[in-house]
C-alpha positions as a printed Julia matrix, in Angstrom:
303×3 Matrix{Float64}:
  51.85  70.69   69.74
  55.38  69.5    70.01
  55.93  66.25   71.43
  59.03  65.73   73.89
  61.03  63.35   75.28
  61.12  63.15   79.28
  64.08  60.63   80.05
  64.9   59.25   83.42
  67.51  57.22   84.21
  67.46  54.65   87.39
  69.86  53.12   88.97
  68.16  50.81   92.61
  66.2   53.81   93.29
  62.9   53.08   91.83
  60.57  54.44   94.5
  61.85  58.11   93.13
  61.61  57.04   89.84
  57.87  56.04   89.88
  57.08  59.07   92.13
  58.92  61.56   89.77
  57.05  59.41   87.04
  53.75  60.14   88.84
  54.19  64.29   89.7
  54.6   64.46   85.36
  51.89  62.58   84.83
  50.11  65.14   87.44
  51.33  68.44   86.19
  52.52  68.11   82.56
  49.71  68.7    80.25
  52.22  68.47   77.14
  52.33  65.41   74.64
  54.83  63.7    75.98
  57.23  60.11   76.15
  58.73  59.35   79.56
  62.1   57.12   78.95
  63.23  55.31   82.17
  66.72  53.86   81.67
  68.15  51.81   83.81
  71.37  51.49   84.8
  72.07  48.12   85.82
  70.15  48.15   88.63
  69.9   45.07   90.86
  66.61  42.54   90.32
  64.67  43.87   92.42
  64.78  47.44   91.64
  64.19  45.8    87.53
  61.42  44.12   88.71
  59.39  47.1    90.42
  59.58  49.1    87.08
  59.19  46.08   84.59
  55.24  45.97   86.73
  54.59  49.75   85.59
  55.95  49.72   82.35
  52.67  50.54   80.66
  53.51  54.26   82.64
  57.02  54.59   80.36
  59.49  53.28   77.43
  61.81  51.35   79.81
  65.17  50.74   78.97
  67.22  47.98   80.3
  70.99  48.66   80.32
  73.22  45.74   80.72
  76.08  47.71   82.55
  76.23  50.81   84.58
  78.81  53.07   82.71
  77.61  55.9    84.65
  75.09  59.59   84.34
  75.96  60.07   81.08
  76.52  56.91   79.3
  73.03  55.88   80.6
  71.77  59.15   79.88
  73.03  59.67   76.04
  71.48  55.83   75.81
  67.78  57.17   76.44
  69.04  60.42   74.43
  69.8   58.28   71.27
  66.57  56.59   71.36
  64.44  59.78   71.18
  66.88  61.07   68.75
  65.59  58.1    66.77
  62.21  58.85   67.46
  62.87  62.5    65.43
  62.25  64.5    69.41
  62.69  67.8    68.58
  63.18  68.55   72.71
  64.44  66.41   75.22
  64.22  66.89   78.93
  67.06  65.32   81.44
  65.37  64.76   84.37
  66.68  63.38   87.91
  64.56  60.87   89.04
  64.79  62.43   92.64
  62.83  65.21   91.27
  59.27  66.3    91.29
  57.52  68.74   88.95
  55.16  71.37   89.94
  52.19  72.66   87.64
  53.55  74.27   84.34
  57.17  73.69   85.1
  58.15  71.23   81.89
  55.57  74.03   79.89
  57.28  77.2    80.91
  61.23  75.59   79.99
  59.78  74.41   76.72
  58.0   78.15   75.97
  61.74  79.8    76.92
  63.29  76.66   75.11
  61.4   77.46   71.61
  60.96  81.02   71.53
  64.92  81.6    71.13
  67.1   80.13   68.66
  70.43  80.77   70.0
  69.46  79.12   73.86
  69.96  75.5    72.95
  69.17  74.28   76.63
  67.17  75.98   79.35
  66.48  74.73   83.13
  64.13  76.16   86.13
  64.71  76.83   89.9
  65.5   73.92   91.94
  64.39  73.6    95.11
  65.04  71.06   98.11
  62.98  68.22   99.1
  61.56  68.04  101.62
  62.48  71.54  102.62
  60.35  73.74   99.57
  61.92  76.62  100.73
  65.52  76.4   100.22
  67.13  76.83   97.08
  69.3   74.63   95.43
  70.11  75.87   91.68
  68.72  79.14   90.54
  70.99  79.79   87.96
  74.95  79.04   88.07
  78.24  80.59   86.9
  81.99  78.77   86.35
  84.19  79.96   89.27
  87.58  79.45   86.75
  89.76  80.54   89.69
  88.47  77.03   91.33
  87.3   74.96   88.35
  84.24  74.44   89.87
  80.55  75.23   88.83
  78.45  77.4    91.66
  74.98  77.83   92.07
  73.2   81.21   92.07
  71.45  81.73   95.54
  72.34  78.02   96.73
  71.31  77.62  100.21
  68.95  80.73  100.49
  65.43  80.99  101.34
  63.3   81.58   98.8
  61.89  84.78  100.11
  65.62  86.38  100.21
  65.85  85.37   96.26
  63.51  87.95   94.18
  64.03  88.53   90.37
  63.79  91.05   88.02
  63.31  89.18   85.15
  61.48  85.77   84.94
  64.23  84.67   82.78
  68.37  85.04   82.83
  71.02  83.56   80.38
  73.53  81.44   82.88
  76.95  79.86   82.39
  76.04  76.82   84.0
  73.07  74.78   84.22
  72.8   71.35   86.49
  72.16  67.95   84.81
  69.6   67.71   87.49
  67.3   69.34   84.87
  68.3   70.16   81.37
  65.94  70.61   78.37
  67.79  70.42   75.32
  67.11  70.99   71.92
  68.15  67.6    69.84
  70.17  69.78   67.49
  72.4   70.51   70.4
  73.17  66.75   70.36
  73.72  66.55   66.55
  76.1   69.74   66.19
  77.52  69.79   69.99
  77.99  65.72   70.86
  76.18  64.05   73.66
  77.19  63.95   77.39
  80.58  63.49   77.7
  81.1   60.34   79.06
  84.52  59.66   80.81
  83.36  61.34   84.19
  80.97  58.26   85.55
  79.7   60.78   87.94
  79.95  64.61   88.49
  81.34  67.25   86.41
  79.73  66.0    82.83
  76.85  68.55   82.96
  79.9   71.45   83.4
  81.9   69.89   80.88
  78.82  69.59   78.36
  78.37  73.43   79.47
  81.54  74.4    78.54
  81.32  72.71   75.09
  77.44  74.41   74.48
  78.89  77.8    74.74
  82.48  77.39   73.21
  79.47  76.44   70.0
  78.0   79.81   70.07
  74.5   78.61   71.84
  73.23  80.01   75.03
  71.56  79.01   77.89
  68.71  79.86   80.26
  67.03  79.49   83.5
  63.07  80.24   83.84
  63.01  81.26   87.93
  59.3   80.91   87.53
  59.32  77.29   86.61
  59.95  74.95   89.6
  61.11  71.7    90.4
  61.62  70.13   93.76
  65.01  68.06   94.55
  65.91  65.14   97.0
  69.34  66.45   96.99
  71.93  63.34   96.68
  69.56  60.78   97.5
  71.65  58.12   95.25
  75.14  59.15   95.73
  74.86  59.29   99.55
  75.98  63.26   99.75
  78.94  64.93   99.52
  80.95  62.85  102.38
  80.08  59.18  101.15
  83.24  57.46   99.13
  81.05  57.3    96.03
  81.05  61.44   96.01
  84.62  61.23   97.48
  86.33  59.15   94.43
  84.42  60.19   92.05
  84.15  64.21   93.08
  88.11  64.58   93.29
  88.72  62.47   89.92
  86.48  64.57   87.93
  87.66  67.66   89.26
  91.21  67.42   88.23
  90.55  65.85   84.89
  88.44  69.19   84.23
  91.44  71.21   85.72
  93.61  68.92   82.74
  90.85  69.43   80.37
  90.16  73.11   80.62
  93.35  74.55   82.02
  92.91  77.22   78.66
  90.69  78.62   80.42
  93.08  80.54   82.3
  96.38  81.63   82.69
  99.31  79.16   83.33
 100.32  81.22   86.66
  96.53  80.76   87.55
  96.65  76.95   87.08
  99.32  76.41   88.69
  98.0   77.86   91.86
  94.97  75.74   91.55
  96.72  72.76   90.63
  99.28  73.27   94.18
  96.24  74.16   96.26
  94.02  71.03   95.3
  96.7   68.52   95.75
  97.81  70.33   99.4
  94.29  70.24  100.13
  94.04  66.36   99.39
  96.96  65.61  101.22
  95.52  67.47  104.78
  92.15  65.62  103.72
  94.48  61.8   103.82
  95.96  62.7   106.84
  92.76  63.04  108.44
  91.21  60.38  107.08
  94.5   58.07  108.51
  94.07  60.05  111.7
  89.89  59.35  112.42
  91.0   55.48  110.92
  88.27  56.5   108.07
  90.08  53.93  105.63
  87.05  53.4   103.32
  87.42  57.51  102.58
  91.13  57.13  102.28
  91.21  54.85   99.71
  88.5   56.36   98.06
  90.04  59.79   97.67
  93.59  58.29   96.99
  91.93  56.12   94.05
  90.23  59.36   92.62
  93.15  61.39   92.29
  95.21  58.19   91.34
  93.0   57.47   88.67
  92.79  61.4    87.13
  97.02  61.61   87.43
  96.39  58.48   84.94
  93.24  59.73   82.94
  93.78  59.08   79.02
  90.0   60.42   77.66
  90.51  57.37   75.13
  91.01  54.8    77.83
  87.86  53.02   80.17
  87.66  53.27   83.59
């Protein structure tokens, strides 16, 4: 039997952590190493998983540089550790019975699908879907997510398995040669956007990707980042976007681009106004030091 490598990464939200910790420990019946990272967290939140560390490999980071920096940082060590899978998992997740099995079955039994992921579903609401496959809306530079929003009684499937353009870094199981041939997570977005940008780079290497619809996970949809309102999504959300429009502008045509490029930026402008209008100064600045910050991006430059 295979042994994998489960890593998640924590940043002062250690209650999830340990409970997503606990539902693999439940329903995971593979041979397993769970890797907490994390990110910088404040004492307290260090503290809490320094008492169950006998549960995990925990890995202390000294500074936050964001999903995928502290991500590729558990990555590397189970690269060390000769993984031959890895599994990204958000630690606002829980497993269900057989989920982390049925990924790894799809995962192994094809050799061009270098990472696979499952149906997501909301927390507390079981019912609602949150990722059941994606695609990349080029038109908008932006990833969507099959069936997002539906019940799951409205969302039947043919087949137990799809290929997808897109899969969420909520949940990815990768094969570690994706990391060796491909490159790990890129790491200049902090926050949002790397899992579509790592996407992007899977496929432009020949691999494909999967979803198993009969493997599920539940989600506490944007319990760290506050949701999709909160400056943190705000500056972060807006900067990424563009620098993907920079990045992947290729993708289309120029005329195409151009239209995007005119709509976002009249978009942001309407969203300043009202911001200066409601005196929501905390989201102003926010979205003004996003889109400052991407006119500025240099990919060899920190943020």
């Amino acid at each position: 039997m295979d042994k994998i490598a489960i890593i998640l990464l924590n940043y002062n939200n250690e209650d999830d952590t340990l409970e997503c910790v606990d539902s693999i420990k439940k329903n995971c019946r593979l041979d397993y190493e769970i890797i907490v990272v994390d990110n910088a967290s404040n004492e307290e939140s260090k503290k809490i998983l320094l008492e169950s560390k006998d549960e995990y490999t925990l890995i202390l980071n000294k500074n936050n540089g964001g999903f995928a920096a502290g991500n590729n940082v558990g990555i590397k060590y189970a690269l060390e550790k000769q993984y031959k899978y890895i599994l990204l998992l958000n630690n606002d997740t829980l497993i269900t019975k057989d989920s982390i099995e049925i990924m790894l079955e799809s995962l192994k039994k094809d050799k061009q699908v270098g990472i696979v992921s499952c149906r997501i579903l909301h927390y507390p609401d079981k019912n609602k879907v949150w990722y059941d496959g994606g695609k990349i809306n080029w038109n908008k530079y932006l990833p969507n997510h099959i069936n997002k929003g539906r019940r799951v009684q409205e969302c039947t499937y043919i087949n137990s398995e799809d290929y997808t353009e897109f899969i969420s870094g909520c949940c990815m199981f990768v094969k570690s040669e994706i990391f060796q041939n491909v490159g790990y997570l890129p790491e200049e977005y902090f926050m949002y956007f790397e899992d579509m940008d790592f996407c992007v780079q899977i496929t432009e290497h020949n691999y494909k990707m999967k979803v198993c619809k009969n493997s599920v996970i539940y989600h506490k949809v944007s319990s760290s980042s506050g949701g999709e309102e909160s400056p943190f999504s705000i500056k972060w959300g807006n900067r990424n976007r563009l620098i993907i429009m920079k990045k992947f502008k290729y993708k289309v045509s120029t005329l195409n681009h151009l239209k995007v490029m005119i709509l976002f930026y009249f978009t942001r402008i309407i969203k300043l106004v009202q911001y200066l209008i409601t005196n929501n100064l905390c989201n102003f600045k926010n979205l003004l030091k996003g889109v400052s910050n991407a006119i500025k991006y240099n990919k060899n430059r920190s943020y």
